[in-house]
Amino acid sequence: MGRYWRIFREFFRACFVEELEYRSEFLSNLLSSFFGIGIAILTVKIFFYQTDQLGGWTYADVLVLLGVFNTLRGLIDFALRPNMPRLLEHIRKGTLDYILTKPVDSMFYVSFRHLMFWRLIDVLLGLGVIGYGLVQQHYMPSLLDVAMFVISIGSSFVLIYALWMMLMTTSFWVIRIDDLSFIFDSFFETARFPSGMYRGWLRIILTYVLPAAVITNMPALSLLGRWNVVTTAVSVGIAGFFLWLSHRFWRFALRSYTSASS
Amino acid sequence: MVRKYIALLRMKYVEMLAYRLATIVWMTGAVVQPLITMIVWMNIRPSQSDAFVFYFMALIFVERMTSAWDVWELDREIRHGTFSTYILRPLHPIHWAIAENIVYKGLFLVVLVPFWAVLALFVPVLRLDVTGTQMLLFLPALVLGMMLRFLFSYTCGLLGFWITKVTAVYSMMEVVSLFLSGRIAPLSMLPPVLQQWSIFLPFRYMIGFPIDILTGAANRADIAFGFLVASVWVMLLIVALCLLWKAGLKKNQAVGG
């Protein structure tokens, strides 16, 4: 474990140096992040212009949820999004060979080799919106609330990682030209709003099959002090299970990998 | 000119066939956000659920039919210098883009209309209950929307002669247009200030206006005024496009190529 942490720190350093080459991009990226969160808040405002609750959540609650959504998306864009399309490239060009020969777990390497630092701005902005929402709600989270929040957002991240990894692993059999990240984006977009909003079979799917609604709702509810030990424990268990499953799937897929280059 | 267009259309048609699967997969990606927005509104106003279903289904249709991707293409071609090959040809490059738009929108139509018909079998709200006049007004409004969005996107693309981050600017405009075009909410649901803005800016006429005609939300005076504003914007954009084109050619440095 300690070894992997050291390797991750090394990736971090290498990518940071790389990123410093493009300093002039920083300002425009900063602007677009601010713009993005501003628009998201405005959208919520438009909805609440016509109502005072959405799926049982008040305006301030939805702001906290939006903050969680932005934080989680920032984390995904920071660590996962730069890597997933590259996996397709590796498989298609046969450059996965180089990774397989390295003495590290290949799934770890392909998942975290490339990091996009400026996306951490979105994480900060997301935390800012969470703070703003909590102030609007006049709720000061206790230490326990925050702990529950950290646990549940962590397990959400692991769950997203595992699901996306499994989606990408299918490319060992079906080699596509375009990456499938937009399928993931559509799925994640449903996590922007309270899950109580969805009804009938859609709600069942988004809670149990593709738990998009749960991954943002639970951390938000934790921070608002409405956590539940059992559901949090279950979510950690599920995330662990899917992580294990995706790793097994990856190993299984590697068996059918026949290097593309000669 | 007609012969040239037939050749262009045939060429673009063959090109499209090569990518048809990718195109259809991409189309499904454009459906999710309107559907989520629809669910939000159905939660806010449960009594008007049917109206929202119709509105957002029409939105998906109109949004696809008016979609414009020319800014991305132009940006890439100008930056890579491959745009020069178009400039050398004896036909204005815009005709290639127009032909491409016609072909792709034909494909969208062929996919979406039967899809709507099948859906209408199961969802009664979607059975079109419109008068002949409404349909007669809807079609030109849709064509105006296509023209507006195409011209807007192409004009922005021409800015690529001067600035390198033109797609970023365009994306920002797209986001602003989310509110003003009727994609986040029907015009009547917006705060009054935004309603006012959207009546005079071009974005509403790209998407929301044809839908409002179809749903009957726009009355006669609104429709007449809408057509007027939309036509003025089309003309303004054509003028801007011509001016930018002339100035841009002088500026063009053809990087690489």
Short mmCIF file of C-alpha atoms in Angstrom, two decimals:
data_model
loop_
_atom_site.label_atom_id
_atom_site.label_comp_id
_atom_site.label_asym_id
_atom_site.label_seq_id
_atom_site.Cartn_x
_atom_site.Cartn_y
_atom_site.Cartn_z
CA MET A 1 0.00 0.00 0.00
CA GLY A 2 2.80 2.38 0.98
CA ARG A 3 4.52 1.60 -2.27
CA TYR A 4 1.43 2.53 -4.29
CA TRP A 5 1.11 5.76 -2.38
CA ARG A 6 4.71 6.60 -3.27
CA ILE A 7 4.06 5.79 -6.92
CA PHE A 8 0.95 7.95 -6.90
CA ARG A 9 2.97 10.83 -5.44
CA GLU A 10 5.45 10.36 -8.25
CA PHE A 11 2.64 10.52 -10.86
CA PHE A 12 1.43 13.62 -9.10
CA ARG A 13 4.82 15.28 -9.33
CA ALA A 14 5.34 14.32 -12.98
CA CYS A 15 1.93 15.64 -14.01
CA PHE A 16 2.41 18.80 -12.01
CA VAL A 17 5.64 19.57 -13.84
CA GLU A 18 3.87 18.85 -17.12
CA GLU A 19 1.01 21.16 -16.19
CA LEU A 20 3.38 24.02 -15.38
CA GLU A 21 4.31 24.08 -19.06
CA TYR A 22 0.85 25.41 -19.80
CA ARG A 23 0.54 28.14 -17.20
CA SER A 24 -1.19 30.58 -19.53
CA GLU A 25 -4.15 28.19 -19.78
CA PHE A 26 -4.72 28.55 -16.06
CA LEU A 27 -6.62 31.83 -16.17
CA SER A 28 -9.05 30.75 -18.86
CA ASN A 29 -9.62 27.44 -17.08
CA LEU A 30 -10.31 29.32 -13.87
CA LEU A 31 -12.80 31.55 -15.65
CA SER A 32 -14.61 28.65 -17.26
CA SER A 33 -14.89 26.85 -13.92
CA PHE A 34 -16.40 29.91 -12.27
CA PHE A 35 -18.73 30.35 -15.20
CA GLY A 36 -19.81 26.72 -15.00
CA ILE A 37 -20.74 26.82 -11.34
CA GLY A 38 -22.47 30.18 -11.77
CA ILE A 39 -24.66 28.75 -14.52
CA ALA A 40 -25.45 25.68 -12.43
CA ILE A 41 -26.61 27.88 -9.54
CA LEU A 42 -28.65 30.01 -11.92
CA THR A 43 -30.38 26.87 -13.23
CA VAL A 44 -31.36 25.89 -9.69
CA LYS A 45 -32.58 29.44 -9.13
CA ILE A 46 -34.81 29.21 -12.23
CA PHE A 47 -36.38 26.03 -10.93
CA PHE A 48 -36.92 27.54 -7.50
CA TYR A 49 -38.45 30.61 -9.05
CA GLN A 50 -41.51 28.41 -9.61
CA THR A 51 -41.43 26.23 -6.50
CA ASP A 52 -40.02 26.05 -3.00
CA GLN A 53 -39.12 22.40 -2.87
CA LEU A 54 -37.81 19.80 -5.29
CA GLY A 55 -38.27 16.13 -4.44
CA GLY A 56 -38.59 17.16 -0.80
CA TRP A 57 -35.42 19.28 -0.80
CA THR A 58 -35.35 23.01 -0.13
CA TYR A 59 -33.31 25.54 -2.11
CA ALA A 60 -30.43 25.46 0.40
CA ASP A 61 -30.44 21.64 0.42
CA VAL A 62 -30.24 21.57 -3.36
CA LEU A 63 -27.31 24.02 -3.22
CA VAL A 64 -25.45 21.64 -0.90
CA LEU A 65 -26.27 18.83 -3.32
CA LEU A 66 -24.99 20.89 -6.23
CA GLY A 67 -21.77 21.53 -4.30
CA VAL A 68 -21.33 17.81 -3.72
CA PHE A 69 -21.99 17.17 -7.40
CA ASN A 70 -19.39 19.73 -8.43
CA THR A 71 -16.82 18.41 -5.94
CA LEU A 72 -17.29 14.86 -7.13
CA ARG A 73 -17.14 15.89 -10.76
CA GLY A 74 -13.98 17.85 -10.10
CA LEU A 75 -12.39 14.78 -8.53
CA ILE A 76 -13.45 12.64 -11.48
CA ASP A 77 -12.10 15.12 -14.00
CA PHE A 78 -8.90 15.41 -12.01
CA ALA A 79 -8.05 11.74 -11.72
CA LEU A 80 -10.25 9.59 -13.95
CA ARG A 81 -11.22 11.46 -17.08
CA PRO A 82 -7.67 12.07 -18.36
CA ASN A 83 -6.92 8.36 -18.12
CA MET A 84 -9.96 6.53 -19.40
CA PRO A 85 -9.72 7.49 -23.11
CA ARG A 86 -6.01 6.73 -23.01
CA LEU A 87 -6.78 3.13 -22.17
CA LEU A 88 -8.54 2.72 -25.53
CA GLU A 89 -5.51 4.16 -27.24
CA HIS A 90 -3.21 1.74 -25.43
CA ILE A 91 -5.31 -1.24 -26.45
CA ARG A 92 -5.70 -0.09 -30.02
CA LYS A 93 -2.04 0.68 -30.58
CA GLY A 94 -0.69 -2.17 -28.50
CA THR A 95 1.20 0.18 -26.19
CA LEU A 96 -0.43 -1.54 -23.24
CA ASP A 97 2.52 -3.94 -23.51
CA TYR A 98 4.78 -1.36 -21.91
CA ILE A 99 2.47 -1.01 -18.97
CA LEU A 100 2.01 -4.74 -18.49
CA THR A 101 5.74 -5.25 -18.22
CA LYS A 102 6.06 -2.70 -15.40
CA PRO A 103 6.23 -4.11 -11.87
CA VAL A 104 3.04 -2.37 -10.70
CA ASP A 105 -0.60 -3.35 -10.84
CA SER A 106 -1.59 -2.51 -14.41
CA MET A 107 -5.09 -1.34 -13.48
CA PHE A 108 -3.64 1.11 -10.99
CA TYR A 109 -1.19 2.40 -13.56
CA VAL A 110 -3.69 2.96 -16.38
CA SER A 111 -6.15 4.60 -13.99
CA PHE A 112 -3.97 7.20 -12.34
CA ARG A 113 -0.98 7.89 -14.56
CA HIS A 114 -2.36 11.20 -15.86
CA LEU A 115 -3.81 13.91 -13.64
CA MET A 116 -5.37 17.23 -14.59
CA PHE A 117 -4.56 19.65 -11.86
CA TRP A 118 -6.62 22.63 -12.79
CA ARG A 119 -9.76 20.52 -12.32
CA LEU A 120 -9.11 20.77 -8.60
CA ILE A 121 -10.53 24.28 -8.96
CA ASP A 122 -13.93 22.62 -9.43
CA VAL A 123 -13.42 20.72 -6.19
CA LEU A 124 -12.72 23.96 -4.35
CA LEU A 125 -15.67 25.72 -5.96
CA GLY A 126 -17.87 22.76 -5.07
CA LEU A 127 -16.79 22.96 -1.45
CA GLY A 128 -17.50 26.68 -1.58
CA VAL A 129 -21.05 26.07 -2.79
CA ILE A 130 -21.54 23.46 -0.07
CA GLY A 131 -20.44 26.07 2.48
CA TYR A 132 -22.78 28.66 1.00
CA GLY A 133 -25.68 26.20 1.05
CA LEU A 134 -25.02 25.34 4.69
CA VAL A 135 -24.97 29.02 5.63
CA GLN A 136 -28.27 29.52 3.80
CA GLN A 137 -29.68 26.57 5.69
CA HIS A 138 -28.27 27.89 9.01
CA TYR A 139 -26.86 24.48 9.75
CA MET A 140 -23.46 23.94 11.32
CA PRO A 141 -22.40 20.32 10.64
CA SER A 142 -20.95 18.47 13.61
CA LEU A 143 -17.67 16.61 13.44
CA LEU A 144 -19.61 13.38 13.04
CA ASP A 145 -21.58 14.82 10.09
CA VAL A 146 -18.34 15.76 8.38
CA ALA A 147 -16.86 12.31 9.03
CA MET A 148 -19.94 10.67 7.53
CA PHE A 149 -19.67 13.04 4.57
CA VAL A 150 -16.04 12.14 3.93
CA ILE A 151 -16.80 8.42 4.15
CA SER A 152 -19.78 8.57 1.83
CA ILE A 153 -18.19 10.85 -0.78
CA GLY A 154 -15.14 8.57 -0.73
CA SER A 155 -17.23 5.50 -1.37
CA SER A 156 -19.13 7.36 -4.11
CA PHE A 157 -15.85 8.11 -5.83
CA VAL A 158 -14.72 4.49 -5.56
CA LEU A 159 -18.05 3.31 -6.91
CA ILE A 160 -17.89 5.66 -9.90
CA TYR A 161 -14.34 4.58 -10.57
CA ALA A 162 -15.27 0.91 -10.50
CA LEU A 163 -18.30 1.33 -12.78
CA TRP A 164 -16.42 3.44 -15.30
CA MET A 165 -13.46 1.08 -15.25
CA MET A 166 -15.74 -1.84 -16.04
CA LEU A 167 -17.29 0.10 -18.91
CA MET A 168 -13.85 0.84 -20.32
CA THR A 169 -12.59 -2.68 -19.80
CA THR A 170 -15.13 -3.93 -22.33
CA SER A 171 -12.94 -2.27 -24.97
CA PHE A 172 -10.65 -5.28 -24.89
CA TRP A 173 -13.33 -7.04 -26.91
CA VAL A 174 -15.06 -4.18 -28.69
CA ILE A 175 -12.49 -1.75 -29.97
CA ARG A 176 -14.21 1.53 -30.68
CA ILE A 177 -12.84 4.63 -32.26
CA ASP A 178 -14.63 7.06 -29.97
CA ASP A 179 -14.52 6.68 -26.24
CA LEU A 180 -17.61 6.04 -24.25
CA SER A 181 -17.12 8.75 -21.67
CA PHE A 182 -20.25 10.52 -22.86
CA ILE A 183 -22.31 7.50 -21.75
CA PHE A 184 -20.83 8.00 -18.33
CA ASP A 185 -21.55 11.74 -18.49
CA SER A 186 -25.22 11.17 -19.25
CA PHE A 187 -25.48 8.76 -16.37
CA PHE A 188 -23.72 11.13 -13.99
CA GLU A 189 -25.93 14.04 -15.07
CA THR A 190 -28.87 12.34 -13.30
CA ALA A 191 -26.97 12.79 -10.02
CA ARG A 192 -27.36 16.55 -10.13
CA PHE A 193 -30.82 16.54 -8.53
CA PRO A 194 -32.48 14.94 -5.50
CA SER A 195 -33.30 11.29 -6.08
CA GLY A 196 -36.74 11.85 -4.61
CA MET A 197 -37.54 13.60 -7.87
CA TYR A 198 -37.53 10.42 -9.90
CA ARG A 199 -40.54 8.17 -9.79
CA GLY A 200 -41.55 4.61 -10.51
CA TRP A 201 -39.19 2.30 -12.33
CA LEU A 202 -36.77 5.15 -13.06
CA ARG A 203 -36.28 5.65 -9.35
CA ILE A 204 -35.62 1.96 -8.80
CA ILE A 205 -33.04 1.93 -11.60
CA LEU A 206 -31.29 5.06 -10.36
CA THR A 207 -31.19 3.78 -6.81
CA TYR A 208 -30.23 0.14 -7.25
CA VAL A 209 -28.99 -0.50 -10.78
CA LEU A 210 -27.16 2.68 -11.74
CA PRO A 211 -26.97 4.40 -8.37
CA ALA A 212 -26.36 7.84 -9.85
CA ALA A 213 -28.85 9.44 -7.52
CA VAL A 214 -27.34 7.87 -4.42
CA ILE A 215 -23.74 8.88 -5.06
CA THR A 216 -24.40 12.58 -4.58
CA ASN A 217 -27.46 12.45 -2.38
CA MET A 218 -25.89 10.53 0.44
CA PRO A 219 -22.88 12.81 1.00
CA ALA A 220 -25.20 15.84 0.86
CA LEU A 221 -27.60 14.33 3.38
CA SER A 222 -24.67 13.43 5.64
CA LEU A 223 -23.51 17.01 5.76
CA LEU A 224 -27.02 18.18 6.54
CA GLY A 225 -27.03 15.83 9.52
CA ARG A 226 -29.52 13.41 8.03
CA TRP A 227 -27.15 10.49 7.78
CA ASN A 228 -27.88 6.92 8.59
CA VAL A 229 -25.18 4.56 9.81
CA VAL A 230 -26.67 1.52 8.10
CA THR A 231 -26.96 3.05 4.62
CA THR A 232 -23.48 4.55 4.86
CA ALA A 233 -22.03 1.19 5.85
CA VAL A 234 -23.92 -0.47 3.01
CA SER A 235 -22.58 2.07 0.52
CA VAL A 236 -19.02 1.45 1.67
CA GLY A 237 -19.61 -2.27 1.30
CA ILE A 238 -21.06 -1.87 -2.19
CA ALA A 239 -18.20 0.37 -3.29
CA GLY A 240 -15.67 -2.16 -2.02
CA PHE A 241 -17.49 -4.98 -3.76
CA PHE A 242 -17.57 -3.15 -7.09
CA LEU A 243 -13.90 -2.23 -6.78
CA TRP A 244 -13.09 -5.89 -6.28
CA LEU A 245 -15.36 -6.86 -9.17
CA SER A 246 -13.80 -4.35 -11.53
CA HIS A 247 -10.35 -5.62 -10.64
CA ARG A 248 -11.39 -9.20 -11.31
CA PHE A 249 -12.95 -8.11 -14.59
CA TRP A 250 -9.75 -6.31 -15.56
CA ARG A 251 -7.66 -9.42 -14.86
CA PHE A 252 -10.12 -11.51 -16.83
CA ALA A 253 -10.01 -9.07 -19.77
CA LEU A 254 -6.22 -9.03 -19.81
CA ARG A 255 -6.29 -12.70 -20.66
CA SER A 256 -7.94 -11.93 -23.96
CA TYR A 257 -5.53 -9.10 -24.76
CA THR A 258 -3.53 -9.85 -27.85
CA SER A 259 -1.06 -7.07 -28.40
CA ALA A 260 -1.89 -5.03 -31.49
CA SER A 261 1.60 -4.10 -32.57
CA SER A 262 4.16 -6.60 -33.70
CA MET B 1 -25.19 25.75 -59.07
CA VAL B 2 -27.78 22.95 -58.85
CA ARG B 3 -25.39 20.47 -60.42
CA LYS B 4 -22.67 21.51 -58.03
CA TYR B 5 -25.02 21.03 -55.10
CA ILE B 6 -26.05 17.57 -56.27
CA ALA B 7 -22.40 16.57 -56.39
CA LEU B 8 -21.75 18.06 -52.97
CA LEU B 9 -24.76 16.38 -51.44
CA ARG B 10 -23.80 13.02 -52.88
CA MET B 11 -20.29 13.38 -51.51
CA LYS B 12 -21.49 14.33 -48.06
CA TYR B 13 -24.04 11.51 -48.12
CA VAL B 14 -21.32 8.93 -48.70
CA GLU B 15 -19.25 10.54 -45.96
CA MET B 16 -22.17 10.34 -43.56
CA LEU B 17 -22.80 6.66 -44.32
CA ALA B 18 -19.30 5.91 -43.12
CA TYR B 19 -20.08 7.41 -39.73
CA ARG B 20 -23.80 6.65 -39.40
CA LEU B 21 -23.47 4.44 -36.34
CA ALA B 22 -21.37 7.01 -34.50
CA THR B 23 -23.92 9.69 -35.42
CA ILE B 24 -26.83 7.74 -34.01
CA VAL B 25 -24.94 6.92 -30.81
CA TRP B 26 -24.13 10.61 -30.41
CA MET B 27 -27.79 11.45 -30.85
CA THR B 28 -28.72 9.41 -27.79
CA GLY B 29 -26.23 11.45 -25.80
CA ALA B 30 -28.13 14.64 -26.56
CA VAL B 31 -31.36 13.26 -25.12
CA VAL B 32 -30.50 12.86 -21.45
CA GLN B 33 -30.33 16.48 -20.35
CA PRO B 34 -33.74 17.49 -21.75
CA LEU B 35 -35.26 14.40 -20.15
CA ILE B 36 -33.85 15.26 -16.73
CA THR B 37 -35.05 18.84 -17.08
CA MET B 38 -38.46 17.47 -18.02
CA ILE B 39 -38.56 15.37 -14.85
CA VAL B 40 -37.63 18.40 -12.75
CA TRP B 41 -40.51 20.40 -14.21
CA MET B 42 -42.94 17.51 -13.83
CA ASN B 43 -42.03 17.53 -10.14
CA ILE B 44 -42.52 21.25 -9.79
CA ARG B 45 -45.86 21.28 -11.62
CA PRO B 46 -47.35 17.77 -11.43
CA SER B 47 -50.66 19.00 -12.82
CA GLN B 48 -49.02 20.06 -16.09
CA SER B 49 -47.01 16.87 -16.60
CA ASP B 50 -48.48 16.15 -20.02
CA ALA B 51 -47.66 19.59 -21.33
CA PHE B 52 -44.05 19.21 -20.19
CA VAL B 53 -43.73 15.80 -21.81
CA PHE B 54 -44.87 17.26 -25.11
CA TYR B 55 -42.68 20.36 -24.74
CA PHE B 56 -39.49 18.48 -24.00
CA MET B 57 -40.05 15.83 -26.66
CA ALA B 58 -40.56 18.61 -29.18
CA LEU B 59 -37.44 20.23 -27.73
CA ILE B 60 -35.35 17.13 -28.41
CA PHE B 61 -36.65 17.07 -31.99
CA VAL B 62 -36.10 20.78 -32.68
CA GLU B 63 -32.74 20.84 -30.92
CA ARG B 64 -31.46 17.99 -33.09
CA MET B 65 -32.88 19.46 -36.27
CA THR B 66 -31.27 22.84 -35.64
CA SER B 67 -27.99 21.60 -34.16
CA ALA B 68 -24.84 23.16 -35.58
CA TRP B 69 -21.32 21.84 -35.32
CA ASP B 70 -19.61 24.07 -37.89
CA VAL B 71 -17.70 26.09 -35.34
CA TRP B 72 -15.78 23.00 -34.21
CA GLU B 73 -14.97 22.02 -37.79
CA LEU B 74 -13.91 25.50 -38.83
CA ASP B 75 -11.82 25.96 -35.72
CA ARG B 76 -9.97 22.73 -36.38
CA GLU B 77 -9.47 23.38 -40.08
CA ILE B 78 -8.25 26.95 -39.62
CA ARG B 79 -5.85 25.95 -36.87
CA HIS B 80 -4.45 22.98 -38.76
CA GLY B 81 -4.23 24.94 -41.97
CA THR B 82 -6.36 22.43 -43.91
CA PHE B 83 -8.87 25.21 -44.51
CA SER B 84 -6.63 26.48 -47.31
CA THR B 85 -7.70 23.62 -49.56
CA TYR B 86 -11.27 24.92 -49.36
CA ILE B 87 -10.28 28.49 -50.08
CA LEU B 88 -8.54 27.40 -53.28
CA ARG B 89 -11.65 25.74 -54.65
CA PRO B 90 -13.88 27.73 -56.98
CA LEU B 91 -16.87 27.47 -54.65
CA HIS B 92 -17.36 29.32 -51.38
CA PRO B 93 -16.47 26.90 -48.50
CA ILE B 94 -19.80 27.60 -46.84
CA HIS B 95 -21.50 25.44 -49.48
CA TRP B 96 -19.69 22.37 -48.20
CA ALA B 97 -20.97 23.11 -44.73
CA ILE B 98 -24.51 23.72 -45.99
CA ALA B 99 -24.51 20.44 -47.92
CA GLU B 100 -23.25 18.60 -44.86
CA ASN B 101 -25.99 20.14 -42.74
CA ILE B 102 -28.69 19.14 -45.22
CA VAL B 103 -27.48 15.55 -45.33
CA TYR B 104 -27.17 15.11 -41.58
CA LYS B 105 -30.48 16.75 -40.84
CA GLY B 106 -32.07 14.45 -43.38
CA LEU B 107 -30.71 11.57 -41.35
CA PHE B 108 -32.02 13.06 -38.10
CA LEU B 109 -35.44 13.47 -39.69
CA VAL B 110 -35.48 9.90 -40.94
CA VAL B 111 -34.61 8.64 -37.46
CA LEU B 112 -36.68 10.99 -35.32
CA VAL B 113 -40.02 11.09 -37.13
CA PRO B 114 -40.66 7.31 -37.02
CA PHE B 115 -39.37 7.31 -33.44
CA TRP B 116 -41.91 9.97 -32.51
CA ALA B 117 -44.67 8.06 -34.32
CA VAL B 118 -43.93 4.86 -32.38
CA LEU B 119 -43.71 6.76 -29.11
CA ALA B 120 -47.04 8.44 -29.83
CA LEU B 121 -48.69 5.01 -29.96
CA PHE B 122 -47.87 4.50 -26.30
CA VAL B 123 -47.89 8.07 -25.01
CA PRO B 124 -51.16 9.74 -25.98
CA VAL B 125 -49.86 13.26 -25.23
CA LEU B 126 -47.48 13.00 -28.14
CA ARG B 127 -50.25 12.52 -30.70
CA LEU B 128 -50.07 15.74 -32.60
CA ASP B 129 -53.15 17.84 -32.07
CA VAL B 130 -52.32 20.87 -34.15
CA THR B 131 -54.14 22.83 -36.77
CA GLY B 132 -52.94 23.15 -40.35
CA THR B 133 -51.98 26.77 -39.73
CA GLN B 134 -49.85 25.82 -36.77
CA MET B 135 -48.02 23.24 -38.86
CA LEU B 136 -47.63 25.75 -41.68
CA LEU B 137 -46.08 28.22 -39.26
CA PHE B 138 -44.00 25.61 -37.44
CA LEU B 139 -42.09 24.49 -40.52
CA PRO B 140 -40.79 27.93 -41.58
CA ALA B 141 -39.97 28.68 -37.93
CA LEU B 142 -37.96 25.48 -37.79
CA VAL B 143 -36.12 26.39 -40.98
CA LEU B 144 -35.41 29.87 -39.59
CA GLY B 145 -34.06 28.20 -36.44
CA MET B 146 -31.76 26.01 -38.50
CA MET B 147 -30.51 29.00 -40.45
CA LEU B 148 -29.94 31.08 -37.32
CA ARG B 149 -28.03 28.40 -35.50
CA PHE B 150 -26.00 27.51 -38.56
CA LEU B 151 -25.12 31.12 -39.35
CA PHE B 152 -24.29 31.84 -35.73
CA SER B 153 -22.02 28.83 -35.50
CA TYR B 154 -20.34 29.53 -38.83
CA THR B 155 -19.80 33.21 -38.02
CA CYS B 156 -18.23 32.26 -34.70
CA GLY B 157 -16.08 29.73 -36.53
CA LEU B 158 -14.75 32.45 -38.81
CA LEU B 159 -13.49 34.29 -35.74
CA GLY B 160 -10.95 31.48 -35.66
CA PHE B 161 -8.90 33.55 -38.09
CA TRP B 162 -8.17 35.90 -35.21
CA ILE B 163 -8.49 33.95 -31.98
CA THR B 164 -7.47 30.40 -31.18
CA LYS B 165 -9.96 29.66 -28.44
CA VAL B 166 -13.07 30.23 -30.45
CA THR B 167 -14.75 26.98 -29.40
CA ALA B 168 -14.44 28.00 -25.75
CA VAL B 169 -16.23 31.27 -26.50
CA TYR B 170 -18.88 29.41 -28.46
CA SER B 171 -19.43 26.93 -25.62
CA MET B 172 -20.04 29.85 -23.27
CA MET B 173 -22.61 31.27 -25.67
CA GLU B 174 -24.26 27.85 -25.84
CA VAL B 175 -24.57 27.84 -22.06
CA VAL B 176 -26.10 31.32 -22.02
CA SER B 177 -28.49 30.13 -24.68
CA LEU B 178 -29.55 27.25 -22.42
CA PHE B 179 -31.69 29.72 -20.52
CA LEU B 180 -32.74 32.01 -23.32
CA SER B 181 -33.47 29.38 -25.96
CA GLY B 182 -36.03 27.52 -23.88
CA ARG B 183 -33.91 24.49 -23.11
CA ILE B 184 -34.01 24.89 -19.34
CA ALA B 185 -37.62 25.96 -19.23
CA PRO B 186 -40.45 27.05 -21.51
CA LEU B 187 -40.37 30.80 -22.00
CA SER B 188 -43.43 31.33 -19.82
CA MET B 189 -41.70 29.71 -16.83
CA LEU B 190 -38.74 32.10 -16.87
CA PRO B 191 -38.46 35.18 -14.66
CA PRO B 192 -39.83 38.25 -16.53
CA VAL B 193 -36.38 39.80 -17.09
CA LEU B 194 -35.12 36.71 -18.90
CA GLN B 195 -38.34 36.55 -20.91
CA GLN B 196 -37.74 40.09 -22.11
CA TRP B 197 -34.14 39.33 -23.07
CA SER B 198 -35.02 36.16 -24.87
CA ILE B 199 -37.59 37.88 -27.05
CA PHE B 200 -35.01 40.19 -28.54
CA LEU B 201 -31.94 37.94 -28.65
CA PRO B 202 -31.57 35.31 -31.37
CA PHE B 203 -31.37 32.25 -29.10
CA ARG B 204 -35.06 31.75 -28.54
CA TYR B 205 -35.66 31.63 -32.28
CA MET B 206 -33.14 28.79 -32.61
CA ILE B 207 -35.14 26.35 -30.48
CA GLY B 208 -37.95 27.64 -28.31
CA PHE B 209 -39.94 29.61 -30.88
CA PRO B 210 -40.95 26.70 -33.16
CA ILE B 211 -41.99 24.70 -30.09
CA ASP B 212 -44.11 27.56 -28.75
CA ILE B 213 -45.92 27.65 -32.08
CA LEU B 214 -46.56 23.91 -31.89
CA THR B 215 -47.83 23.99 -28.30
CA GLY B 216 -49.94 27.07 -28.97
CA ALA B 217 -48.12 29.05 -26.28
CA ALA B 218 -47.45 31.87 -28.71
CA ASN B 219 -50.41 33.93 -29.87
CA ARG B 220 -50.75 35.60 -33.26
CA ALA B 221 -48.99 38.81 -32.35
CA ASP B 222 -46.14 36.90 -30.71
CA ILE B 223 -45.70 34.76 -33.78
CA ALA B 224 -45.68 37.69 -36.19
CA PHE B 225 -43.24 39.61 -34.03
CA GLY B 226 -41.11 36.49 -33.62
CA PHE B 227 -40.79 35.94 -37.32
CA LEU B 228 -39.79 39.57 -37.71
CA VAL B 229 -37.06 39.44 -35.05
CA ALA B 230 -35.75 36.12 -36.33
CA SER B 231 -35.54 37.43 -39.90
CA VAL B 232 -33.70 40.53 -38.75
CA TRP B 233 -31.18 38.35 -36.93
CA VAL B 234 -30.72 36.13 -39.98
CA MET B 235 -29.93 39.19 -42.07
CA LEU B 236 -27.59 40.64 -39.46
CA LEU B 237 -25.72 37.36 -39.23
CA ILE B 238 -25.41 37.09 -43.01
CA VAL B 239 -23.89 40.57 -43.13
CA ALA B 240 -21.54 39.76 -40.26
CA LEU B 241 -20.53 36.53 -41.95
CA CYS B 242 -19.70 38.27 -45.23
CA LEU B 243 -17.68 40.98 -43.50
CA LEU B 244 -15.77 38.51 -41.34
CA TRP B 245 -15.10 36.33 -44.35
CA LYS B 246 -13.56 39.16 -46.34
CA ALA B 247 -11.47 40.43 -43.45
CA GLY B 248 -10.53 36.91 -42.41
CA LEU B 249 -9.15 35.93 -45.78
CA LYS B 250 -6.72 38.81 -45.60
CA LYS B 251 -5.74 37.74 -42.10
CA ASN B 252 -5.44 34.02 -42.87
CA GLN B 253 -1.90 32.76 -42.50
CA ALA B 254 -2.51 29.08 -43.30
CA VAL B 255 -0.51 27.43 -40.58
CA GLY B 256 0.88 24.07 -41.68
CA GLY B 257 -1.30 22.67 -44.42
#
